[in-house]
PDB file of C-alpha atoms in Angstrom:
ATOM      1  CA  UNK A   1      91.308 124.639  85.362  1.00  0.00           C
ATOM      2  CA  UNK A   2      93.343 124.932  88.732  1.00  0.00           C
ATOM      3  CA  UNK A   3      96.699 126.597  89.145  1.00  0.00           C
ATOM      4  CA  UNK A   4      99.576 124.659  90.891  1.00  0.00           C
ATOM      5  CA  UNK A   5     102.346 126.294  93.004  1.00  0.00           C
ATOM      6  CA  UNK A   6     105.635 125.423  92.392  1.00  0.00           C
ATOM      7  CA  UNK A   7     108.774 126.125  94.286  1.00  0.00           C
ATOM      8  CA  UNK A   8     112.054 125.772  93.160  1.00  0.00           C
ATOM      9  CA  UNK A   9     115.082 124.920  95.393  1.00  0.00           C
ATOM     10  CA  UNK A  10     118.049 126.812  93.940  1.00  0.00           C
ATOM     11  CA  UNK A  11     121.382 125.058  95.389  1.00  0.00           C
ATOM     12  CA  UNK A  12     125.227 124.621  94.088  1.00  0.00           C
ATOM     13  CA  UNK A  13     125.365 121.458  92.003  1.00  0.00           C
ATOM     14  CA  UNK A  14     127.697 119.646  94.508  1.00  0.00           C
ATOM     15  CA  UNK A  15     125.346 120.179  97.212  1.00  0.00           C
ATOM     16  CA  UNK A  16     122.042 118.416  95.220  1.00  0.00           C
ATOM     17  CA  UNK A  17     122.343 115.431  97.149  1.00  0.00           C
ATOM     18  CA  UNK A  18     122.398 116.853 100.516  1.00  0.00           C
ATOM     19  CA  UNK A  19     119.123 119.270  99.650  1.00  0.00           C
ATOM     20  CA  UNK A  20     117.456 116.256  97.627  1.00  0.00           C
ATOM     21  CA  UNK A  21     117.595 114.034 100.767  1.00  0.00           C
ATOM     22  CA  UNK A  22     116.620 116.829 103.352  1.00  0.00           C
ATOM     23  CA  UNK A  23     113.764 117.664 101.210  1.00  0.00           C
ATOM     24  CA  UNK A  24     112.426 114.131 100.482  1.00  0.00           C
ATOM     25  CA  UNK A  25     112.457 113.133 104.248  1.00  0.00           C
ATOM     26  CA  UNK A  26     109.839 114.340 107.093  1.00  0.00           C
ATOM     27  CA  UNK A  27     111.382 116.020 109.822  1.00  0.00           C
ATOM     28  CA  UNK A  28     111.103 113.049 112.137  1.00  0.00           C
ATOM     29  CA  UNK A  29     113.173 111.110 110.073  1.00  0.00           C
ATOM     30  CA  UNK A  30     115.860 113.049 109.598  1.00  0.00           C
ATOM     31  CA  UNK A  31     115.829 113.712 113.385  1.00  0.00           C
ATOM     32  CA  UNK A  32     116.421 110.118 113.854  1.00  0.00           C
ATOM     33  CA  UNK A  33     118.362 109.564 111.422  1.00  0.00           C
ATOM     34  CA  UNK A  34     121.017 112.362 112.647  1.00  0.00           C
ATOM     35  CA  UNK A  35     120.673 114.755 109.839  1.00  0.00           C
ATOM     36  CA  UNK A  36     121.734 117.669 112.131  1.00  0.00           C
ATOM     37  CA  UNK A  37     125.200 116.073 112.571  1.00  0.00           C
ATOM     38  CA  UNK A  38     125.997 116.296 108.741  1.00  0.00           C
ATOM     39  CA  UNK A  39     129.019 118.500 108.630  1.00  0.00           C
ATOM     40  CA  UNK A  40     129.637 118.498 104.749  1.00  0.00           C
ATOM     41  CA  UNK A  41     127.240 118.833 101.815  1.00  0.00           C
ATOM     42  CA  UNK A  42     129.377 117.784  98.946  1.00  0.00           C
ATOM     43  CA  UNK A  43     127.795 114.392  98.218  1.00  0.00           C
ATOM     44  CA  UNK A  44     127.809 112.558  94.839  1.00  0.00           C
ATOM     45  CA  UNK A  45     124.555 110.128  96.115  1.00  0.00           C
ATOM     46  CA  UNK A  46     121.994 109.659  98.982  1.00  0.00           C
ATOM     47  CA  UNK A  47     123.708 106.784  99.746  1.00  0.00           C
ATOM     48  CA  UNK A  48     127.078 108.320 100.815  1.00  0.00           C
ATOM     49  CA  UNK A  49     124.610 110.783 103.139  1.00  0.00           C
ATOM     50  CA  UNK A  50     123.553 107.317 104.773  1.00  0.00           C
ATOM     51  CA  UNK A  51     127.178 105.834 104.991  1.00  0.00           C
ATOM     52  CA  UNK A  52     128.089 109.456 106.922  1.00  0.00           C
ATOM     53  CA  UNK A  53     124.958 108.512 109.292  1.00  0.00           C
ATOM     54  CA  UNK A  54     126.348 104.753 109.540  1.00  0.00           C
ATOM     55  CA  UNK A  55     122.892 103.637 108.400  1.00  0.00           C
ATOM     56  CA  UNK A  56     121.710 101.361 105.859  1.00  0.00           C
ATOM     57  CA  UNK A  57     120.517 102.896 102.702  1.00  0.00           C
ATOM     58  CA  UNK A  58     116.576 104.083 103.322  1.00  0.00           C
ATOM     59  CA  UNK A  59     114.776 104.347  99.912  1.00  0.00           C
ATOM     60  CA  UNK A  60     112.809 107.993  99.783  1.00  0.00           C
ATOM     61  CA  UNK A  61     109.156 106.385 100.380  1.00  0.00           C
ATOM     62  CA  UNK A  62     110.153 105.007 103.360  1.00  0.00           C
ATOM     63  CA  UNK A  63     111.690 108.146 104.888  1.00  0.00           C
ATOM     64  CA  UNK A  64     109.017 108.789 107.243  1.00  0.00           C
ATOM     65  CA  UNK A  65     110.341 108.628 110.644  1.00  0.00           C
ATOM     66  CA  UNK A  66     108.644 105.528 112.056  1.00  0.00           C
ATOM     67  CA  UNK A  67     110.177 102.581 112.507  1.00  0.00           C
ATOM     68  CA  UNK A  68     112.844 102.652 109.211  1.00  0.00           C
ATOM     69  CA  UNK A  69     115.870 104.140 111.197  1.00  0.00           C
ATOM     70  CA  UNK A  70     115.762 102.031 113.431  1.00  0.00           C
ATOM     71  CA  UNK A  71     115.891  98.917 111.103  1.00  0.00           C
ATOM     72  CA  UNK A  72     118.277 100.534 109.198  1.00  0.00           C
ATOM     73  CA  UNK A  73     120.374 100.850 111.973  1.00  0.00           C
ATOM     74  CA  UNK A  74     120.107  97.125 112.111  1.00  0.00           C
ATOM     75  CA  UNK A  75     120.517  96.508 108.357  1.00  0.00           C
ATOM     76  CA  UNK A  76     117.082  94.982 108.436  1.00  0.00           C
ATOM     77  CA  UNK A  77     115.250  96.997 105.686  1.00  0.00           C
ATOM     78  CA  UNK A  78     114.414  94.355 103.192  1.00  0.00           C
ATOM     79  CA  UNK A  79     114.571  94.549  99.634  1.00  0.00           C
ATOM     80  CA  UNK A  80     111.125  96.288  98.498  1.00  0.00           C
ATOM     81  CA  UNK A  81     108.464  95.154  95.747  1.00  0.00           C
ATOM     82  CA  UNK A  82     109.506  96.433  92.510  1.00  0.00           C
ATOM     83  CA  UNK A  83     106.331  96.602  89.520  1.00  0.00           C
ATOM     84  CA  UNK A  84     108.529  93.999  87.685  1.00  0.00           C
ATOM     85  CA  UNK A  85     108.082  91.287  90.475  1.00  0.00           C
ATOM     86  CA  UNK A  86     104.602  91.323  89.628  1.00  0.00           C
ATOM     87  CA  UNK A  87     103.455  88.050  87.666  1.00  0.00           C
ATOM     88  CA  UNK A  88      99.511  88.950  86.919  1.00  0.00           C
ATOM     89  CA  UNK A  89      96.918  91.034  87.805  1.00  0.00           C
ATOM     90  CA  UNK A  90      94.039  90.153  89.483  1.00  0.00           C
ATOM     91  CA  UNK A  91      90.671  92.074  90.199  1.00  0.00           C
ATOM     92  CA  UNK A  92      89.500  93.361  86.915  1.00  0.00           C
ATOM     93  CA  UNK A  93      86.268  94.356  85.241  1.00  0.00           C
ATOM     94  CA  UNK A  94      84.478  94.008  81.753  1.00  0.00           C
ATOM     95  CA  UNK A  95      81.545  94.658  79.471  1.00  0.00           C
ATOM     96  CA  UNK A  96      79.903  91.337  81.932  1.00  0.00           C
ATOM     97  CA  UNK A  97      79.513  94.291  84.285  1.00  0.00           C
ATOM     98  CA  UNK A  98      80.405  98.032  84.196  1.00  0.00           C
ATOM     99  CA  UNK A  99      84.024  97.613  82.152  1.00  0.00           C
ATOM    100  CA  UNK A 100      84.389  99.359  78.989  1.00  0.00           C
ATOM    101  CA  UNK A 101      86.214  96.370  77.076  1.00  0.00           C
ATOM    102  CA  UNK A 102      85.226  93.040  76.380  1.00  0.00           C
ATOM    103  CA  UNK A 103      86.822  89.859  78.523  1.00  0.00           C
ATOM    104  CA  UNK A 104      88.769  89.223  75.288  1.00  0.00           C
ATOM    105  CA  UNK A 105      90.508  92.660  75.363  1.00  0.00           C
ATOM    106  CA  UNK A 106      91.399  93.038  78.835  1.00  0.00           C
ATOM    107  CA  UNK A 107      93.042  89.601  78.757  1.00  0.00           C
ATOM    108  CA  UNK A 108      94.801  90.259  75.842  1.00  0.00           C
ATOM    109  CA  UNK A 109      96.324  93.276  76.569  1.00  0.00           C
ATOM    110  CA  UNK A 110      97.223  92.034  80.281  1.00  0.00           C
ATOM    111  CA  UNK A 111      98.873  89.249  78.190  1.00  0.00           C
ATOM    112  CA  UNK A 112     100.385  92.173  76.074  1.00  0.00           C
ATOM    113  CA  UNK A 113     101.836  93.893  78.972  1.00  0.00           C
ATOM    114  CA  UNK A 114     103.733  90.516  79.602  1.00  0.00           C
ATOM    115  CA  UNK A 115     101.800  89.118  82.597  1.00  0.00           C
ATOM    116  CA  UNK A 116     101.439  85.536  83.124  1.00  0.00           C
ATOM    117  CA  UNK A 117      97.557  85.605  84.296  1.00  0.00           C
ATOM    118  CA  UNK A 118      94.664  87.514  84.719  1.00  0.00           C
ATOM    119  CA  UNK A 119      91.711  87.566  87.061  1.00  0.00           C
ATOM    120  CA  UNK A 120      88.431  88.705  85.823  1.00  0.00           C
ATOM    121  CA  UNK A 121      86.228  90.047  88.963  1.00  0.00           C
ATOM    122  CA  UNK A 122      82.871  91.678  87.687  1.00  0.00           C
ATOM    123  CA  UNK A 123      80.367  92.603  89.819  1.00  0.00           C
ATOM    124  CA  UNK A 124      78.097  89.907  91.455  1.00  0.00           C
ATOM    125  CA  UNK A 125      74.366  90.137  91.280  1.00  0.00           C
ATOM    126  CA  UNK A 126      73.452  92.748  94.257  1.00  0.00           C
ATOM    127  CA  UNK A 127      75.471  95.546  92.438  1.00  0.00           C
ATOM    128  CA  UNK A 128      72.312  95.999  90.072  1.00  0.00           C
ATOM    129  CA  UNK A 129      74.127  99.908  89.521  1.00  0.00           C
ATOM    130  CA  UNK A 130      76.935  97.801  88.007  1.00  0.00           C
ATOM    131  CA  UNK A 131      75.000  95.683  85.862  1.00  0.00           C
ATOM    132  CA  UNK A 132      76.127  92.513  88.262  1.00  0.00           C
ATOM    133  CA  UNK A 133      76.089  89.232  86.894  1.00  0.00           C
ATOM    134  CA  UNK A 134      73.042  86.882  87.334  1.00  0.00           C
ATOM    135  CA  UNK A 135      73.777  83.427  87.585  1.00  0.00           C
ATOM    136  CA  UNK A 136      73.027  82.459  84.243  1.00  0.00           C
ATOM    137  CA  UNK A 137      75.528  85.242  83.080  1.00  0.00           C
ATOM    138  CA  UNK A 138      78.346  83.781  85.308  1.00  0.00           C
ATOM    139  CA  UNK A 139      78.272  80.512  83.574  1.00  0.00           C
ATOM    140  CA  UNK A 140      78.133  82.343  80.189  1.00  0.00           C
ATOM    141  CA  UNK A 141      81.265  84.186  81.486  1.00  0.00           C
ATOM    142  CA  UNK A 142      82.841  81.048  82.956  1.00  0.00           C
ATOM    143  CA  UNK A 143      82.163  79.185  79.696  1.00  0.00           C
ATOM    144  CA  UNK A 144      83.767  82.109  77.770  1.00  0.00           C
ATOM    145  CA  UNK A 145      86.540  81.829  79.499  1.00  0.00           C
ATOM    146  CA  UNK A 146      87.226  77.965  79.449  1.00  0.00           C
ATOM    147  CA  UNK A 147      87.258  78.908  75.387  1.00  0.00           C
ATOM    148  CA  UNK A 148      89.649  81.604  75.639  1.00  0.00           C
ATOM    149  CA  UNK A 149      92.006  79.547  77.823  1.00  0.00           C
ATOM    150  CA  UNK A 150      92.052  76.719  75.238  1.00  0.00           C
ATOM    151  CA  UNK A 151      93.443  79.548  72.778  1.00  0.00           C
ATOM    152  CA  UNK A 152      96.296  80.716  75.152  1.00  0.00           C
ATOM    153  CA  UNK A 153      99.853  79.564  75.691  1.00  0.00           C
ATOM    154  CA  UNK A 154     101.586  80.488  78.880  1.00  0.00           C
ATOM    155  CA  UNK A 155      98.729  82.643  80.105  1.00  0.00           C
ATOM    156  CA  UNK A 156      95.492  81.913  81.634  1.00  0.00           C
ATOM    157  CA  UNK A 157      92.336  83.830  82.774  1.00  0.00           C
ATOM    158  CA  UNK A 158      91.242  82.947  86.247  1.00  0.00           C
ATOM    159  CA  UNK A 159      87.605  83.057  87.304  1.00  0.00           C
ATOM    160  CA  UNK A 160      86.682  84.955  89.127  1.00  0.00           C
ATOM    161  CA  UNK A 161      84.260  87.367  90.742  1.00  0.00           C
ATOM    162  CA  UNK A 162      83.776  90.192  92.968  1.00  0.00           C
ATOM    163  CA  UNK A 163      81.349  89.586  95.179  1.00  0.00           C
ATOM    164  CA  UNK A 164      79.196  92.161  97.269  1.00  0.00           C
ATOM    165  CA  UNK A 165      79.846  91.650 101.411  1.00  0.00           C
ATOM    166  CA  UNK A 166      75.888  91.801 102.541  1.00  0.00           C
ATOM    167  CA  UNK A 167      74.956  93.789 105.137  1.00  0.00           C
ATOM    168  CA  UNK A 168      74.423  90.625 107.264  1.00  0.00           C
ATOM    169  CA  UNK A 169      78.363  89.685 106.400  1.00  0.00           C
ATOM    170  CA  UNK A 170      77.289  86.848 103.684  1.00  0.00           C
ATOM    171  CA  UNK A 171      78.549  86.420  99.941  1.00  0.00           C
ATOM    172  CA  UNK A 172      76.459  86.966  96.751  1.00  0.00           C
ATOM    173  CA  UNK A 173      75.522  83.637  95.283  1.00  0.00           C
ATOM    174  CA  UNK A 174      74.401  80.634  97.111  1.00  0.00           C
ATOM    175  CA  UNK A 175      77.432  77.992  97.393  1.00  0.00           C
ATOM    176  CA  UNK A 176      76.845  75.817  94.652  1.00  0.00           C
ATOM    177  CA  UNK A 177      77.663  79.075  92.474  1.00  0.00           C
ATOM    178  CA  UNK A 178      80.474  80.348  94.688  1.00  0.00           C
ATOM    179  CA  UNK A 179      82.321  76.956  94.554  1.00  0.00           C
ATOM    180  CA  UNK A 180      82.871  77.261  90.448  1.00  0.00           C
ATOM    181  CA  UNK A 181      85.061  80.447  90.769  1.00  0.00           C
ATOM    182  CA  UNK A 182      88.950  80.082  91.160  1.00  0.00           C
ATOM    183  CA  UNK A 183      88.997  83.064  93.561  1.00  0.00           C
ATOM    184  CA  UNK A 184      86.684  85.689  94.820  1.00  0.00           C
ATOM    185  CA  UNK A 185      87.278  89.084  95.932  1.00  0.00           C
ATOM    186  CA  UNK A 186      84.923  90.163  98.688  1.00  0.00           C
ATOM    187  CA  UNK A 187      83.753  93.574  98.959  1.00  0.00           C
ATOM    188  CA  UNK A 188      81.353  96.157 100.595  1.00  0.00           C
ATOM    189  CA  UNK A 189      79.712  98.684  97.697  1.00  0.00           C
ATOM    190  CA  UNK A 190      76.383  99.316 100.033  1.00  0.00           C
ATOM    191  CA  UNK A 191      75.098 100.621 103.057  1.00  0.00           C
ATOM    192  CA  UNK A 192      78.381 102.613 104.344  1.00  0.00           C
ATOM    193  CA  UNK A 193      76.898 104.541 107.421  1.00  0.00           C
ATOM    194  CA  UNK A 194      77.910 101.589 109.973  1.00  0.00           C
ATOM    195  CA  UNK A 195      79.709 101.946 113.090  1.00  0.00           C
ATOM    196  CA  UNK A 196      83.056 100.214 113.789  1.00  0.00           C
ATOM    197  CA  UNK A 197      81.768  97.385 115.514  1.00  0.00           C
ATOM    198  CA  UNK A 198      79.410  97.136 112.725  1.00  0.00           C
ATOM    199  CA  UNK A 199      81.734  97.057 109.711  1.00  0.00           C
ATOM    200  CA  UNK A 200      84.087  95.312 111.446  1.00  0.00           C
ATOM    201  CA  UNK A 201      81.956  92.506 112.131  1.00  0.00           C
ATOM    202  CA  UNK A 202      80.337  92.886 108.668  1.00  0.00           C
ATOM    203  CA  UNK A 203      83.805  92.247 107.528  1.00  0.00           C
ATOM    204  CA  UNK A 204      85.063  89.690 109.331  1.00  0.00           C
ATOM    205  CA  UNK A 205      81.950  87.250 109.092  1.00  0.00           C
ATOM    206  CA  UNK A 206      83.017  87.921 105.161  1.00  0.00           C
ATOM    207  CA  UNK A 207      86.418  87.044 105.668  1.00  0.00           C
ATOM    208  CA  UNK A 208      85.431  83.409 107.740  1.00  0.00           C
ATOM    209  CA  UNK A 209      83.124  82.126 104.500  1.00  0.00           C
ATOM    210  CA  UNK A 210      85.659  79.731 103.142  1.00  0.00           C
ATOM    211  CA  UNK A 211      85.224  81.044  99.919  1.00  0.00           C
ATOM    212  CA  UNK A 212      86.399  84.448 100.509  1.00  0.00           C
ATOM    213  CA  UNK A 213      90.022  84.302  98.937  1.00  0.00           C
ATOM    214  CA  UNK A 214      90.900  88.336  98.987  1.00  0.00           C
ATOM    215  CA  UNK A 215      89.120  90.933 101.075  1.00  0.00           C
ATOM    216  CA  UNK A 216      88.727  93.486  98.785  1.00  0.00           C
ATOM    217  CA  UNK A 217      89.276  97.370  99.462  1.00  0.00           C
ATOM    218  CA  UNK A 218      88.711  96.942 103.112  1.00  0.00           C
ATOM    219  CA  UNK A 219      87.605 100.714 104.140  1.00  0.00           C
ATOM    220  CA  UNK A 220      85.604 101.687 100.881  1.00  0.00           C
ATOM    221  CA  UNK A 221      87.265 105.136 100.793  1.00  0.00           C
ATOM    222  CA  UNK A 222      87.625 106.771  97.917  1.00  0.00           C
ATOM    223  CA  UNK A 223      90.319 109.557  98.389  1.00  0.00           C
ATOM    224  CA  UNK A 224      89.594 113.489  98.406  1.00  0.00           C
ATOM    225  CA  UNK A 225      85.549 112.293  97.712  1.00  0.00           C
ATOM    226  CA  UNK A 226      84.605 110.297 100.835  1.00  0.00           C
ATOM    227  CA  UNK A 227      86.197 108.920 103.812  1.00  0.00           C
ATOM    228  CA  UNK A 228      86.098 105.403 104.700  1.00  0.00           C
ATOM    229  CA  UNK A 229      83.538 103.460 107.079  1.00  0.00           C
ATOM    230  CA  UNK A 230      85.525 102.781 110.134  1.00  0.00           C
ATOM    231  CA  UNK A 231      87.054  99.624 111.062  1.00  0.00           C
ATOM    232  CA  UNK A 232      89.720  97.948 113.381  1.00  0.00           C
ATOM    233  CA  UNK A 233      92.161  97.046 110.981  1.00  0.00           C
ATOM    234  CA  UNK A 234      93.877  94.986 113.646  1.00  0.00           C
ATOM    235  CA  UNK A 235      91.198  92.653 114.118  1.00  0.00           C
ATOM    236  CA  UNK A 236      90.034  92.643 110.448  1.00  0.00           C
ATOM    237  CA  UNK A 237      93.664  91.763 109.296  1.00  0.00           C
ATOM    238  CA  UNK A 238      94.010  89.208 112.368  1.00  0.00           C
ATOM    239  CA  UNK A 239      90.811  87.415 111.249  1.00  0.00           C
ATOM    240  CA  UNK A 240      92.587  87.357 107.467  1.00  0.00           C
ATOM    241  CA  UNK A 241      95.378  85.509 109.291  1.00  0.00           C
ATOM    242  CA  UNK A 242      93.450  82.935 110.951  1.00  0.00           C
ATOM    243  CA  UNK A 243      91.318  82.204 107.660  1.00  0.00           C
ATOM    244  CA  UNK A 244      94.088  82.414 105.094  1.00  0.00           C
ATOM    245  CA  UNK A 245      92.546  85.304 103.342  1.00  0.00           C
ATOM    246  CA  UNK A 246      94.636  87.737 101.642  1.00  0.00           C
ATOM    247  CA  UNK A 247      93.781  91.516 101.849  1.00  0.00           C
ATOM    248  CA  UNK A 248      93.665  93.694  98.668  1.00  0.00           C
ATOM    249  CA  UNK A 249      95.365  96.896  97.808  1.00  0.00           C
ATOM    250  CA  UNK A 250      93.441  98.899  95.464  1.00  0.00           C
ATOM    251  CA  UNK A 251      95.959 100.186  93.206  1.00  0.00           C
ATOM    252  CA  UNK A 252      93.167 102.858  91.835  1.00  0.00           C
ATOM    253  CA  UNK A 253      94.598 106.583  92.853  1.00  0.00           C
ATOM    254  CA  UNK A 254      91.538 107.293  94.441  1.00  0.00           C
ATOM    255  CA  UNK A 255      91.449 104.236  96.484  1.00  0.00           C
ATOM    256  CA  UNK A 256      94.929 102.872  97.753  1.00  0.00           C
ATOM    257  CA  UNK A 257      93.118 101.081 100.196  1.00  0.00           C
ATOM    258  CA  UNK A 258      94.619  98.745 102.170  1.00  0.00           C
ATOM    259  CA  UNK A 259      96.217 102.227 103.704  1.00  0.00           C
ATOM    260  CA  UNK A 260     100.037 101.491 103.561  1.00  0.00           C
ATOM    261  CA  UNK A 261     100.659 102.350 106.812  1.00  0.00           C
ATOM    262  CA  UNK A 262      98.699  98.726 107.759  1.00  0.00           C
ATOM    263  CA  UNK A 263     101.314  96.604 105.570  1.00  0.00           C
ATOM    264  CA  UNK A 264     103.575  96.012 108.379  1.00  0.00           C
ATOM    265  CA  UNK A 265     101.124  94.431 110.332  1.00  0.00           C
ATOM    266  CA  UNK A 266      99.725  92.752 108.032  1.00  0.00           C
ATOM    267  CA  UNK A 267     103.214  91.073 107.184  1.00  0.00           C
ATOM    268  CA  UNK A 268     103.683  90.442 110.884  1.00  0.00           C
ATOM    269  CA  UNK A 269     100.601  88.238 110.421  1.00  0.00           C
ATOM    270  CA  UNK A 270     101.728  86.441 107.258  1.00  0.00           C
ATOM    271  CA  UNK A 271      98.925  87.928 105.596  1.00  0.00           C
ATOM    272  CA  UNK A 272      99.796  88.713 101.780  1.00  0.00           C
ATOM    273  CA  UNK A 273      98.927  91.463  99.874  1.00  0.00           C
ATOM    274  CA  UNK A 274      97.452  91.458  96.531  1.00  0.00           C
ATOM    275  CA  UNK A 275      98.023  94.479  94.432  1.00  0.00           C
ATOM    276  CA  UNK A 276      95.391  94.739  91.982  1.00  0.00           C
ATOM    277  CA  UNK A 277      94.133  97.574  89.751  1.00  0.00           C
ATOM    278  CA  UNK A 278      90.136  96.961  89.933  1.00  0.00           C
ATOM    279  CA  UNK A 279      90.539  97.960  86.229  1.00  0.00           C
ATOM    280  CA  UNK A 280      87.107  98.818  84.181  1.00  0.00           C
ATOM    281  CA  UNK A 281      89.218  99.243  81.060  1.00  0.00           C
ATOM    282  CA  UNK A 282      92.400  98.495  79.623  1.00  0.00           C
ATOM    283  CA  UNK A 283      94.095 101.543  80.776  1.00  0.00           C
ATOM    284  CA  UNK A 284      93.729 100.844  84.293  1.00  0.00           C
ATOM    285  CA  UNK A 285      96.383  98.185  84.056  1.00  0.00           C
ATOM    286  CA  UNK A 286      98.765 100.934  84.567  1.00  0.00           C
ATOM    287  CA  UNK A 287      97.557 101.633  88.025  1.00  0.00           C
ATOM    288  CA  UNK A 288      99.524  99.033  89.405  1.00  0.00           C
ATOM    289  CA  UNK A 289     102.083 101.217  89.616  1.00  0.00           C
ATOM    290  CA  UNK A 290     100.500 103.712  91.760  1.00  0.00           C
ATOM    291  CA  UNK A 291      99.548 100.448  93.688  1.00  0.00           C
ATOM    292  CA  UNK A 292     103.201  99.449  93.818  1.00  0.00           C
ATOM    293  CA  UNK A 293     104.350 102.622  95.041  1.00  0.00           C
ATOM    294  CA  UNK A 294     102.381 102.910  98.120  1.00  0.00           C
ATOM    295  CA  UNK A 295     103.509  99.064  98.698  1.00  0.00           C
ATOM    296  CA  UNK A 296     106.525 100.284  99.160  1.00  0.00           C
ATOM    297  CA  UNK A 297     105.725 102.990 101.654  1.00  0.00           C
ATOM    298  CA  UNK A 298     104.715 100.107 103.307  1.00  0.00           C
ATOM    299  CA  UNK A 299     107.555  98.063 103.086  1.00  0.00           C
ATOM    300  CA  UNK A 300     106.119  95.083 101.031  1.00  0.00           C
ATOM    301  CA  UNK A 301     108.451  92.710  99.844  1.00  0.00           C
ATOM    302  CA  UNK A 302     107.785  90.562  96.892  1.00  0.00           C
ATOM    303  CA  UNK A 303     107.620  87.455  99.237  1.00  0.00           C
ATOM    304  CA  UNK A 304     104.601  88.784 100.606  1.00  0.00           C
ATOM    305  CA  UNK A 305     102.723  90.011  97.503  1.00  0.00           C
ATOM    306  CA  UNK A 306      99.879  87.371  96.479  1.00  0.00           C
ATOM    307  CA  UNK A 307     100.560  88.197  92.808  1.00  0.00           C
ATOM    308  CA  UNK A 308     104.197  88.473  92.253  1.00  0.00           C
ATOM    309  CA  UNK A 309     103.626  84.479  92.888  1.00  0.00           C
ATOM    310  CA  UNK A 310     103.753  82.288  89.702  1.00  0.00           C
ATOM    311  CA  UNK A 311     100.523  80.980  88.552  1.00  0.00           C
ATOM    312  CA  UNK A 312     101.048  77.088  90.223  1.00  0.00           C
ATOM    313  CA  UNK A 313     101.831  78.927  93.783  1.00  0.00           C
ATOM    314  CA  UNK A 314      98.996  81.527  93.221  1.00  0.00           C
ATOM    315  CA  UNK A 315      96.421  78.773  92.984  1.00  0.00           C
ATOM    316  CA  UNK A 316      97.592  76.731  95.678  1.00  0.00           C
ATOM    317  CA  UNK A 317      97.698  79.871  98.139  1.00  0.00           C
ATOM    318  CA  UNK A 318      93.938  79.933  96.363  1.00  0.00           C
ATOM    319  CA  UNK A 319      92.899  76.635  97.574  1.00  0.00           C
ATOM    320  CA  UNK A 320      94.320  77.062 101.426  1.00  0.00           C
TER     321      UNK A 320
END
């Protein structure tokens, strides 16, 4: 076991919100907000503090000292996405590849959680370490999806795949198989030792493939385990904008990739973010919470979240 050190901050009840605000903001945020100008400490909530500072209320996760104070000055901080805004869950795995639950078990639990659609994205054939699907297995899975969809009302399984981006930037599977999917998440899972130029070019070639719908975990990082391969985020996001490709915010706590610091640039370029759990078991669906937390730090709105779209609009977005 690893001991965890905890600091207790003691204060008078009347000063609780003053200290809460002080401790949930970076020093940069406090300086930009003019915190030193506050003369009293008796507040009933944090909204009162921002009101005294003549600023729009700023959610705790935004208090980084970036551009949030400038936006608050003009009352331009948008309404941040909530977990309840999400309509479906994309990018999930099953027993067909390296998941631990069956396709039906995963879909049924997704439906039980109140979502309207479920995207299955088992690994493609090159990912042999993850029991990637052969072409024959893809067709078997798609037949099972058709059968299950016939039994559902107000719920649909979408035929997807997490296609490996090969070393030359091409996708797994020939075109006649790629076109059978409703959507494709394109991800790098091998040959991580690349220069920034190599990694960026590899991603952009995959983005330019007309069958790519979502760019999966763009840097391949595993937090506390391995750094991501270096990429030119602006070039990658610009390529997604030009090719109408969406970008994943992988909600797994070890990934949280794309990094929240780049969400604002995605929004500027009109690139929608897909918050995906990359779930390999039913409990993995609950990682969506962490994805939403990271998305809120990036000031993501529901309007710019792909899987906050209802099913019809989502399918239309994929067709583009």
